[in-house]
PDB file of C-alpha atoms in Angstrom:
ATOM      1  CA  UNK Y   1     -41.053   0.301 -33.277  1.00 51.00           C
ATOM      2  CA  UNK Y   2     -39.848   2.845 -35.783  1.00 43.00           C
ATOM      3  CA  UNK Y   3     -40.872   2.114 -39.431  1.00 46.00           C
ATOM      4  CA  UNK Y   4     -37.793   1.896 -41.702  1.00 51.00           C
ATOM      5  CA  UNK Y   5     -37.604   1.704 -45.641  1.00 48.00           C
ATOM      6  CA  UNK Y   6     -39.497  -1.370 -46.445  1.00 48.00           C
ATOM      7  CA  UNK Y   7     -37.567  -4.383 -47.556  1.00 53.00           C
ATOM      8  CA  UNK Y   8     -39.604  -6.845 -49.680  1.00 53.00           C
ATOM      9  CA  UNK Y   9     -40.311 -10.180 -48.218  1.00 85.00           C
ATOM     10  CA  UNK Y  10     -39.325  -9.624 -44.621  1.00 95.00           C
ATOM     11  CA  UNK Y  11     -41.575  -8.754 -41.736  1.00 97.00           C
ATOM     12  CA  UNK Y  12     -41.374  -5.523 -39.542  1.00 97.00           C
ATOM     13  CA  UNK Y  13     -38.957  -7.017 -36.911  1.00 98.00           C
ATOM     14  CA  UNK Y  14     -36.474  -8.403 -39.464  1.00 98.00           C
ATOM     15  CA  UNK Y  15     -36.689  -4.826 -41.277  1.00 97.00           C
ATOM     16  CA  UNK Y  16     -35.774  -3.237 -37.962  1.00 98.00           C
ATOM     17  CA  UNK Y  17     -32.962  -5.831 -37.315  1.00 98.00           C
ATOM     18  CA  UNK Y  18     -31.736  -5.180 -40.840  1.00 98.00           C
ATOM     19  CA  UNK Y  19     -31.703  -1.349 -40.200  1.00 97.00           C
ATOM     20  CA  UNK Y  20     -29.814  -1.873 -36.950  1.00 97.00           C
ATOM     21  CA  UNK Y  21     -27.218  -4.152 -38.547  1.00 98.00           C
ATOM     22  CA  UNK Y  22     -26.707  -1.583 -41.360  1.00 97.00           C
ATOM     23  CA  UNK Y  23     -25.971   1.214 -38.727  1.00 96.00           C
ATOM     24  CA  UNK Y  24     -22.954  -0.963 -37.806  1.00 95.00           C
ATOM     25  CA  UNK Y  25     -21.902  -1.730 -41.360  1.00 97.00           C
ATOM     26  CA  UNK Y  26     -23.358  -5.223 -41.409  1.00 98.00           C
ATOM     27  CA  UNK Y  27     -25.563  -6.925 -43.816  1.00 97.00           C
ATOM     28  CA  UNK Y  28     -28.383  -8.992 -42.468  1.00 97.00           C
ATOM     29  CA  UNK Y  29     -28.316 -11.717 -45.092  1.00 97.00           C
ATOM     30  CA  UNK Y  30     -24.622 -12.185 -44.673  1.00 97.00           C
ATOM     31  CA  UNK Y  31     -24.766 -12.206 -40.865  1.00 97.00           C
ATOM     32  CA  UNK Y  32     -27.412 -14.927 -40.819  1.00 98.00           C
ATOM     33  CA  UNK Y  33     -25.853 -17.065 -43.441  1.00 97.00           C
ATOM     34  CA  UNK Y  34     -22.622 -16.994 -41.189  1.00 96.00           C
ATOM     35  CA  UNK Y  35     -24.702 -17.930 -38.044  1.00 97.00           C
ATOM     36  CA  UNK Y  36     -26.572 -20.908 -39.806  1.00 96.00           C
ATOM     37  CA  UNK Y  37     -24.766 -24.222 -39.573  1.00 82.00           C
ATOM     38  CA  UNK Y  38     -24.400 -26.080 -42.944  1.00 79.00           C
ATOM     39  CA  UNK Y  39     -26.646 -28.978 -43.647  1.00 74.00           C
ATOM     40  CA  UNK Y  40     -25.229 -32.351 -42.677  1.00 68.00           C
ATOM     41  CA  UNK Y  41     -27.439 -34.332 -45.113  1.00 70.00           C
ATOM     42  CA  UNK Y  42     -29.793 -37.104 -44.052  1.00 76.00           C
ATOM     43  CA  UNK Y  43     -29.723 -38.020 -40.468  1.00 84.00           C
ATOM     44  CA  UNK Y  44     -31.407 -40.895 -38.495  1.00 86.00           C
ATOM     45  CA  UNK Y  45     -33.676 -40.215 -35.559  1.00 92.00           C
ATOM     46  CA  UNK Y  46     -34.378 -42.353 -32.477  1.00 95.00           C
ATOM     47  CA  UNK Y  47     -37.951 -40.951 -31.888  1.00 97.00           C
ATOM     48  CA  UNK Y  48     -39.686 -37.727 -32.587  1.00 98.00           C
ATOM     49  CA  UNK Y  49     -40.392 -34.766 -30.236  1.00 98.00           C
ATOM     50  CA  UNK Y  50     -44.017 -35.570 -30.763  1.00 98.00           C
ATOM     51  CA  UNK Y  51     -43.473 -39.221 -29.419  1.00 98.00           C
ATOM     52  CA  UNK Y  52     -41.508 -37.743 -26.476  1.00 97.00           C
ATOM     53  CA  UNK Y  53     -44.200 -35.318 -25.519  1.00 98.00           C
ATOM     54  CA  UNK Y  54     -46.814 -38.110 -25.600  1.00 97.00           C
ATOM     55  CA  UNK Y  55     -44.523 -40.512 -23.757  1.00 97.00           C
ATOM     56  CA  UNK Y  56     -41.800 -38.609 -21.894  1.00 97.00           C
ATOM     57  CA  UNK Y  57     -40.467 -42.008 -20.458  1.00 95.00           C
ATOM     58  CA  UNK Y  58     -38.720 -42.369 -23.974  1.00 96.00           C
ATOM     59  CA  UNK Y  59     -36.359 -39.747 -23.270  1.00 96.00           C
ATOM     60  CA  UNK Y  60     -35.773 -40.846 -19.692  1.00 94.00           C
ATOM     61  CA  UNK Y  61     -35.025 -44.318 -20.832  1.00 93.00           C
ATOM     62  CA  UNK Y  62     -32.762 -43.090 -23.583  1.00 94.00           C
ATOM     63  CA  UNK Y  63     -30.667 -41.117 -21.178  1.00 90.00           C
ATOM     64  CA  UNK Y  64     -30.375 -44.228 -18.925  1.00 89.00           C
ATOM     65  CA  UNK Y  65     -29.325 -46.407 -21.849  1.00 90.00           C
ATOM     66  CA  UNK Y  66     -26.673 -43.916 -22.997  1.00 86.00           C
ATOM     67  CA  UNK Y  67     -25.226 -42.969 -19.655  1.00 80.00           C
ATOM     68  CA  UNK Y  68     -25.689 -45.938 -17.404  1.00 82.00           C
ATOM     69  CA  UNK Y  69     -22.835 -44.961 -15.053  1.00 77.00           C
ATOM     70  CA  UNK Y  70     -24.469 -41.435 -14.501  1.00 70.00           C
ATOM     71  CA  UNK Y  71     -28.069 -42.322 -14.078  1.00 65.00           C
ATOM     72  CA  UNK Y  72     -28.878 -40.945 -10.810  1.00 79.00           C
ATOM     73  CA  UNK Y  73     -31.809 -38.579 -10.566  1.00 83.00           C
ATOM     74  CA  UNK Y  74     -29.703 -35.410 -10.286  1.00 83.00           C
ATOM     75  CA  UNK Y  75     -27.608 -36.445 -13.252  1.00 83.00           C
ATOM     76  CA  UNK Y  76     -30.608 -37.553 -15.441  1.00 87.00           C
ATOM     77  CA  UNK Y  77     -32.212 -34.217 -14.742  1.00 87.00           C
ATOM     78  CA  UNK Y  78     -29.060 -32.342 -15.905  1.00 88.00           C
ATOM     79  CA  UNK Y  79     -28.775 -34.475 -19.109  1.00 89.00           C
ATOM     80  CA  UNK Y  80     -32.626 -33.896 -19.990  1.00 92.00           C
ATOM     81  CA  UNK Y  81     -32.133 -30.144 -19.282  1.00 91.00           C
ATOM     82  CA  UNK Y  82     -29.049 -29.949 -21.622  1.00 90.00           C
ATOM     83  CA  UNK Y  83     -31.005 -31.870 -24.174  1.00 94.00           C
ATOM     84  CA  UNK Y  84     -33.919 -29.451 -23.926  1.00 95.00           C
ATOM     85  CA  UNK Y  85     -31.238 -26.538 -24.479  1.00 93.00           C
ATOM     86  CA  UNK Y  86     -30.134 -28.339 -27.483  1.00 94.00           C
ATOM     87  CA  UNK Y  87     -33.805 -28.536 -28.887  1.00 97.00           C
ATOM     88  CA  UNK Y  88     -33.797 -24.627 -28.543  1.00 97.00           C
ATOM     89  CA  UNK Y  89     -30.443 -23.981 -30.228  1.00 95.00           C
ATOM     90  CA  UNK Y  90     -30.430 -26.771 -32.807  1.00 96.00           C
ATOM     91  CA  UNK Y  91     -34.171 -26.434 -34.067  1.00 97.00           C
ATOM     92  CA  UNK Y  92     -35.674 -23.197 -32.779  1.00 98.00           C
ATOM     93  CA  UNK Y  93     -32.598 -20.967 -33.449  1.00 98.00           C
ATOM     94  CA  UNK Y  94     -32.189 -21.982 -37.173  1.00 97.00           C
ATOM     95  CA  UNK Y  95     -35.884 -21.627 -37.885  1.00 98.00           C
ATOM     96  CA  UNK Y  96     -35.750 -18.116 -36.241  1.00 98.00           C
ATOM     97  CA  UNK Y  97     -32.609 -17.171 -38.318  1.00 98.00           C
ATOM     98  CA  UNK Y  98     -34.136 -18.350 -41.548  1.00 98.00           C
ATOM     99  CA  UNK Y  99     -37.291 -16.332 -40.770  1.00 98.00           C
ATOM    100  CA  UNK Y 100     -34.998 -13.123 -40.347  1.00 98.00           C
ATOM    101  CA  UNK Y 101     -33.181 -13.922 -43.448  1.00 98.00           C
ATOM    102  CA  UNK Y 102     -35.977 -14.855 -45.936  1.00 97.00           C
ATOM    103  CA  UNK Y 103     -39.035 -13.464 -44.350  1.00 97.00           C
ATOM    104  CA  UNK Y 104     -40.680 -16.806 -43.940  1.00 97.00           C
ATOM    105  CA  UNK Y 105     -39.627 -20.196 -42.422  1.00 98.00           C
ATOM    106  CA  UNK Y 106     -41.273 -23.532 -41.283  1.00 98.00           C
ATOM    107  CA  UNK Y 107     -42.677 -23.719 -37.805  1.00 98.00           C
ATOM    108  CA  UNK Y 108     -41.020 -25.997 -35.279  1.00 98.00           C
ATOM    109  CA  UNK Y 109     -43.060 -29.135 -35.812  1.00 98.00           C
ATOM    110  CA  UNK Y 110     -42.876 -31.851 -33.161  1.00 98.00           C
ATOM    111  CA  UNK Y 111     -43.771 -34.434 -35.664  1.00 97.00           C
ATOM    112  CA  UNK Y 112     -40.861 -33.607 -37.886  1.00 97.00           C
ATOM    113  CA  UNK Y 113     -38.369 -32.987 -34.954  1.00 97.00           C
ATOM    114  CA  UNK Y 114     -36.151 -36.032 -33.996  1.00 97.00           C
ATOM    115  CA  UNK Y 115     -33.616 -36.995 -31.521  1.00 97.00           C
ATOM    116  CA  UNK Y 116     -30.551 -38.132 -33.180  1.00 95.00           C
ATOM    117  CA  UNK Y 117     -28.140 -40.954 -31.640  1.00 92.00           C
ATOM    118  CA  UNK Y 118     -25.536 -39.766 -29.302  1.00 86.00           C
ATOM    119  CA  UNK Y 119     -22.134 -38.916 -30.305  1.00 75.00           C
ATOM    120  CA  UNK Y 120     -19.734 -41.113 -28.559  1.00 64.00           C
ATOM    121  CA  UNK Y 121     -16.985 -38.281 -28.541  1.00 60.00           C
ATOM    122  CA  UNK Y 122     -18.958 -35.825 -26.580  1.00 53.00           C
ATOM    123  CA  UNK Y 123     -22.004 -35.553 -24.494  1.00 53.00           C
ATOM    124  CA  UNK Y 124     -22.856 -32.097 -25.712  1.00 49.00           C
ATOM    125  CA  UNK Y 125     -23.129 -32.484 -29.464  1.00 64.00           C
ATOM    126  CA  UNK Y 126     -26.254 -31.292 -31.126  1.00 86.00           C
ATOM    127  CA  UNK Y 127     -28.945 -34.005 -31.071  1.00 92.00           C
ATOM    128  CA  UNK Y 128     -32.298 -32.661 -32.077  1.00 96.00           C
ATOM    129  CA  UNK Y 129     -33.000 -31.785 -35.769  1.00 95.00           C
ATOM    130  CA  UNK Y 130     -36.073 -31.157 -37.914  1.00 96.00           C
ATOM    131  CA  UNK Y 131     -36.315 -32.685 -41.232  1.00 95.00           C
ATOM    132  CA  UNK Y 132     -36.780 -30.490 -44.176  1.00 93.00           C
ATOM    133  CA  UNK Y 133     -40.020 -29.435 -45.446  1.00 91.00           C
ATOM    134  CA  UNK Y 134     -43.170 -28.069 -43.904  1.00 93.00           C
ATOM    135  CA  UNK Y 135     -45.231 -25.077 -44.696  1.00 95.00           C
ATOM    136  CA  UNK Y 136     -43.408 -21.793 -44.527  1.00 97.00           C
ATOM    137  CA  UNK Y 137     -44.934 -19.005 -42.662  1.00 98.00           C
ATOM    138  CA  UNK Y 138     -44.559 -15.293 -42.396  1.00 98.00           C
ATOM    139  CA  UNK Y 139     -43.169 -13.282 -39.469  1.00 98.00           C
ATOM    140  CA  UNK Y 140     -46.629 -12.687 -37.858  1.00 97.00           C
ATOM    141  CA  UNK Y 141     -47.707 -16.231 -38.056  1.00 98.00           C
ATOM    142  CA  UNK Y 142     -44.349 -17.482 -36.873  1.00 98.00           C
ATOM    143  CA  UNK Y 143     -44.420 -15.392 -33.703  1.00 98.00           C
ATOM    144  CA  UNK Y 144     -47.960 -16.435 -32.820  1.00 97.00           C
ATOM    145  CA  UNK Y 145     -47.625 -20.047 -33.504  1.00 98.00           C
ATOM    146  CA  UNK Y 146     -43.923 -20.568 -32.197  1.00 98.00           C
ATOM    147  CA  UNK Y 147     -44.995 -18.872 -29.018  1.00 98.00           C
ATOM    148  CA  UNK Y 148     -48.004 -21.188 -28.591  1.00 98.00           C
ATOM    149  CA  UNK Y 149     -46.080 -24.291 -29.519  1.00 98.00           C
ATOM    150  CA  UNK Y 150     -43.202 -23.887 -27.156  1.00 98.00           C
ATOM    151  CA  UNK Y 151     -45.736 -23.093 -24.445  1.00 98.00           C
ATOM    152  CA  UNK Y 152     -47.481 -26.334 -25.325  1.00 98.00           C
ATOM    153  CA  UNK Y 153     -44.335 -28.411 -25.082  1.00 98.00           C
ATOM    154  CA  UNK Y 154     -43.675 -26.935 -21.529  1.00 98.00           C
ATOM    155  CA  UNK Y 155     -45.769 -29.296 -19.295  1.00 97.00           C
ATOM    156  CA  UNK Y 156     -44.129 -32.192 -20.414  1.00 97.00           C
ATOM    157  CA  UNK Y 157     -40.624 -31.112 -19.873  1.00 97.00           C
ATOM    158  CA  UNK Y 158     -41.558 -29.531 -16.574  1.00 96.00           C
ATOM    159  CA  UNK Y 159     -43.779 -32.178 -15.032  1.00 96.00           C
ATOM    160  CA  UNK Y 160     -42.651 -35.389 -16.454  1.00 96.00           C
ATOM    161  CA  UNK Y 161     -38.909 -34.659 -17.250  1.00 96.00           C
ATOM    162  CA  UNK Y 162     -38.062 -32.245 -14.397  1.00 93.00           C
ATOM    163  CA  UNK Y 163     -36.682 -29.204 -16.353  1.00 95.00           C
ATOM    164  CA  UNK Y 164     -36.999 -26.055 -14.315  1.00 93.00           C
ATOM    165  CA  UNK Y 165     -39.102 -23.059 -15.626  1.00 95.00           C
ATOM    166  CA  UNK Y 166     -35.956 -21.092 -15.645  1.00 93.00           C
ATOM    167  CA  UNK Y 167     -33.927 -23.745 -17.632  1.00 93.00           C
ATOM    168  CA  UNK Y 168     -36.818 -24.287 -20.222  1.00 96.00           C
ATOM    169  CA  UNK Y 169     -37.647 -20.694 -20.894  1.00 96.00           C
ATOM    170  CA  UNK Y 170     -34.290 -19.222 -20.930  1.00 94.00           C
ATOM    171  CA  UNK Y 171     -33.139 -21.909 -23.254  1.00 94.00           C
ATOM    172  CA  UNK Y 172     -36.135 -21.051 -25.572  1.00 97.00           C
ATOM    173  CA  UNK Y 173     -35.243 -17.464 -25.340  1.00 96.00           C
ATOM    174  CA  UNK Y 174     -31.887 -18.066 -26.522  1.00 95.00           C
ATOM    175  CA  UNK Y 175     -33.300 -20.056 -29.408  1.00 97.00           C
ATOM    176  CA  UNK Y 176     -35.780 -17.303 -30.373  1.00 98.00           C
ATOM    177  CA  UNK Y 177     -33.232 -14.603 -30.080  1.00 98.00           C
ATOM    178  CA  UNK Y 178     -30.577 -16.300 -32.163  1.00 98.00           C
ATOM    179  CA  UNK Y 179     -30.432 -13.447 -34.755  1.00 98.00           C
ATOM    180  CA  UNK Y 180     -29.436 -11.118 -32.068  1.00 98.00           C
ATOM    181  CA  UNK Y 181     -26.843 -13.500 -30.500  1.00 96.00           C
ATOM    182  CA  UNK Y 182     -25.320 -13.558 -34.027  1.00 97.00           C
ATOM    183  CA  UNK Y 183     -24.269  -9.981 -33.583  1.00 97.00           C
ATOM    184  CA  UNK Y 184     -23.665  -9.898 -29.820  1.00 94.00           C
ATOM    185  CA  UNK Y 185     -20.195  -8.152 -30.162  1.00 93.00           C
ATOM    186  CA  UNK Y 186     -20.679  -6.378 -33.642  1.00 95.00           C
ATOM    187  CA  UNK Y 187     -23.855  -4.097 -33.307  1.00 96.00           C
ATOM    188  CA  UNK Y 188     -24.676  -1.139 -31.063  1.00 96.00           C
ATOM    189  CA  UNK Y 189     -25.350  -2.674 -27.749  1.00 96.00           C
ATOM    190  CA  UNK Y 190     -28.105  -0.610 -26.189  1.00 95.00           C
ATOM    191  CA  UNK Y 191     -30.216  -0.758 -29.531  1.00 97.00           C
ATOM    192  CA  UNK Y 192     -29.440  -4.495 -29.928  1.00 97.00           C
ATOM    193  CA  UNK Y 193     -30.562  -5.171 -26.278  1.00 97.00           C
ATOM    194  CA  UNK Y 194     -33.791  -3.110 -26.707  1.00 97.00           C
ATOM    195  CA  UNK Y 195     -34.770  -4.783 -29.962  1.00 98.00           C
ATOM    196  CA  UNK Y 196     -34.062  -8.220 -28.840  1.00 98.00           C
ATOM    197  CA  UNK Y 197     -36.134  -7.849 -25.631  1.00 97.00           C
ATOM    198  CA  UNK Y 198     -38.991  -6.384 -27.660  1.00 98.00           C
ATOM    199  CA  UNK Y 199     -38.716  -9.358 -30.043  1.00 98.00           C
ATOM    200  CA  UNK Y 200     -38.956 -11.926 -27.221  1.00 98.00           C
ATOM    201  CA  UNK Y 201     -42.033 -10.143 -25.745  1.00 97.00           C
ATOM    202  CA  UNK Y 202     -43.993 -10.664 -28.812  1.00 97.00           C
ATOM    203  CA  UNK Y 203     -44.230 -14.463 -28.407  1.00 97.00           C
ATOM    204  CA  UNK Y 204     -46.466 -14.051 -25.275  1.00 95.00           C
ATOM    205  CA  UNK Y 205     -44.791 -17.060 -23.540  1.00 96.00           C
ATOM    206  CA  UNK Y 206     -42.431 -16.993 -20.665  1.00 95.00           C
ATOM    207  CA  UNK Y 207     -39.174 -16.692 -22.507  1.00 95.00           C
ATOM    208  CA  UNK Y 208     -39.031 -12.973 -22.241  1.00 94.00           C
ATOM    209  CA  UNK Y 209     -39.221 -13.334 -18.395  1.00 93.00           C
ATOM    210  CA  UNK Y 210     -36.147 -15.436 -18.070  1.00 93.00           C
ATOM    211  CA  UNK Y 211     -33.886 -13.610 -20.436  1.00 92.00           C
ATOM    212  CA  UNK Y 212     -32.408 -10.186 -19.843  1.00 92.00           C
ATOM    213  CA  UNK Y 213     -30.623  -8.655 -22.643  1.00 94.00           C
ATOM    214  CA  UNK Y 214     -27.946  -6.263 -21.217  1.00 91.00           C
ATOM    215  CA  UNK Y 215     -25.206  -4.134 -22.492  1.00 90.00           C
ATOM    216  CA  UNK Y 216     -21.724  -5.396 -21.201  1.00 84.00           C
ATOM    217  CA  UNK Y 217     -18.088  -4.606 -21.649  1.00 83.00           C
ATOM    218  CA  UNK Y 218     -15.505  -7.331 -22.102  1.00 74.00           C
ATOM    219  CA  UNK Y 219     -12.001  -6.522 -22.670  1.00 75.00           C
ATOM    220  CA  UNK Y 220     -12.922  -2.838 -23.402  1.00 83.00           C
ATOM    221  CA  UNK Y 221     -15.293  -3.840 -26.117  1.00 86.00           C
ATOM    222  CA  UNK Y 222     -19.030  -2.896 -25.819  1.00 89.00           C
ATOM    223  CA  UNK Y 223     -21.182  -5.861 -26.415  1.00 91.00           C
ATOM    224  CA  UNK Y 224     -24.734  -7.148 -25.694  1.00 92.00           C
ATOM    225  CA  UNK Y 225     -25.520 -10.553 -23.943  1.00 88.00           C
ATOM    226  CA  UNK Y 226     -28.697 -12.512 -23.135  1.00 91.00           C
ATOM    227  CA  UNK Y 227     -28.413 -13.046 -19.400  1.00 88.00           C
ATOM    228  CA  UNK Y 228     -30.263 -16.149 -18.430  1.00 84.00           C
ATOM    229  CA  UNK Y 229     -32.324 -16.247 -15.215  1.00 84.00           C
ATOM    230  CA  UNK Y 230     -32.071 -20.094 -15.192  1.00 69.00           C
ATOM    231  CA  UNK Y 231     -29.464 -22.739 -15.503  1.00 62.00           C
ATOM    232  CA  UNK Y 232     -29.401 -25.687 -17.839  1.00 58.00           C
ATOM    233  CA  UNK Y 233     -27.375 -27.784 -15.392  1.00 54.00           C
ATOM    234  CA  UNK Y 234     -24.691 -28.362 -17.969  1.00 60.00           C
ATOM    235  CA  UNK Y 235     -22.085 -27.877 -15.124  1.00 50.00           C
ATOM    236  CA  UNK Y 236     -23.323 -31.053 -13.457  1.00 54.00           C
ATOM    237  CA  UNK Y 237     -22.289 -33.197 -16.680  1.00 64.00           C
ATOM    238  CA  UNK Y 238     -18.909 -35.054 -16.739  1.00 60.00           C
ATOM    239  CA  UNK Y 239     -17.890 -32.572 -19.681  1.00 66.00           C
ATOM    240  CA  UNK Y 240     -19.786 -29.765 -18.223  1.00 57.00           C
ATOM    241  CA  UNK Y 241     -18.695 -26.273 -17.265  1.00 56.00           C
ATOM    242  CA  UNK Y 242     -20.645 -23.087 -17.138  1.00 52.00           C
ATOM    243  CA  UNK Y 243     -22.101 -21.458 -20.079  1.00 59.00           C
ATOM    244  CA  UNK Y 244     -21.490 -17.724 -20.412  1.00 55.00           C
ATOM    245  CA  UNK Y 245     -25.192 -16.826 -19.878  1.00 59.00           C
ATOM    246  CA  UNK Y 246     -25.324 -19.108 -16.948  1.00 50.00           C
ATOM    247  CA  UNK Y 247     -27.922 -18.074 -14.231  1.00 45.00           C
ATOM    248  CA  UNK Y 248     -25.613 -19.566 -11.492  1.00 47.00           C
ATOM    249  CA  UNK Y 249     -23.127 -16.621 -11.947  1.00 47.00           C
ATOM    250  CA  UNK Y 250     -25.846 -14.136 -12.765  1.00 47.00           C
ATOM    251  CA  UNK Y 251     -25.301 -11.932  -9.723  1.00 51.00           C
ATOM    252  CA  UNK Y 252     -21.542 -11.933  -9.970  1.00 54.00           C
ATOM    253  CA  UNK Y 253     -21.799 -11.181 -13.765  1.00 51.00           C
ATOM    254  CA  UNK Y 254     -24.207  -8.212 -13.334  1.00 54.00           C
ATOM    255  CA  UNK Y 255     -22.005  -6.890 -10.595  1.00 56.00           C
ATOM    256  CA  UNK Y 256     -19.004  -7.152 -12.878  1.00 55.00           C
ATOM    257  CA  UNK Y 257     -20.843  -5.212 -15.567  1.00 56.00           C
ATOM    258  CA  UNK Y 258     -21.391  -2.034 -13.448  1.00 44.00           C
ATOM    259  CA  UNK Y 259     -19.474   1.139 -14.503  1.00 41.00           C
ATOM    260  CA  UNK Y 260     -17.035   0.746 -11.668  1.00 29.00           C
ATOM    261  CA  UNK Y 261     -15.690  -2.688 -12.820  1.00 35.00           C
ATOM    262  CA  UNK Y 262     -15.288  -3.723 -16.551  1.00 36.00           C
ATOM    263  CA  UNK Y 263     -13.666  -7.159 -15.950  1.00 36.00           C
ATOM    264  CA  UNK Y 264     -15.269 -10.413 -17.392  1.00 36.00           C
ATOM    265  CA  UNK Y 265     -17.329 -12.256 -15.061  1.00 39.00           C
ATOM    266  CA  UNK Y 266     -17.221 -16.197 -14.751  1.00 36.00           C
ATOM    267  CA  UNK Y 267     -18.194 -18.003 -17.891  1.00 40.00           C
ATOM    268  CA  UNK Y 268     -17.701 -15.229 -20.723  1.00 44.00           C
ATOM    269  CA  UNK Y 269     -20.587 -15.769 -23.160  1.00 43.00           C
ATOM    270  CA  UNK Y 270     -19.959 -17.059 -26.716  1.00 47.00           C
ATOM    271  CA  UNK Y 271     -22.555 -17.029 -29.624  1.00 43.00           C
ATOM    272  CA  UNK Y 272     -24.655 -20.251 -29.452  1.00 43.00           C
ATOM    273  CA  UNK Y 273     -23.746 -21.307 -25.923  1.00 44.00           C
TER     274      UNK Y 273
END
């Protein structure tokens, strides 16, 4: 990775990211601020992620309580998989964005991460949140620790909760790659894809194996998208549908992105989905 003019307070990957954005007339702090969701204040939690990892039946029971009419094994697996994706997008993604903006951020802490009550209006609203606080770490420590933590959570989600390797790791890849998703259609695609893929590789977990950042053309515009190799099973839910990165349509989407065809494949991706 090329060394750029040093920006105080941020790590080498955030510096490279900042340089890439500047080449497209973008400001790193402004981009990240736009991507971060505003704080919603105090929230109540049903139980912590730490409790869930120790006793996965808590999450299974909660799904059964909330969706008694859709409690078959296939539906439960889909609900759990979508909740795991929400964990990646609602907790991991904001922490990574803050790391790129500030140069430091709290680590994902299972004892501080909680599942909020279901929103009766929608089954896909954000559920997981991490309470404020916790020691902030620099980029190097974040990469090393977050990689190990997400790998440590995997056995419970895989063995007890039935989330597939492709679903788990591609969702984590989206969370860890959130700064790049924020500029998917605003920065130079080839350079963005190369930097995003290199960033994921640093975590030394399987996220990099289940996400392919690829240049794409939508409506004549050059973009970069994170193509999942796994599916979160959202399409099985009553309010489902296909995410734009869905692995179900991976082959069709990749075929549609060849130079001979510039059409949008099924499930056009949007940031944060």
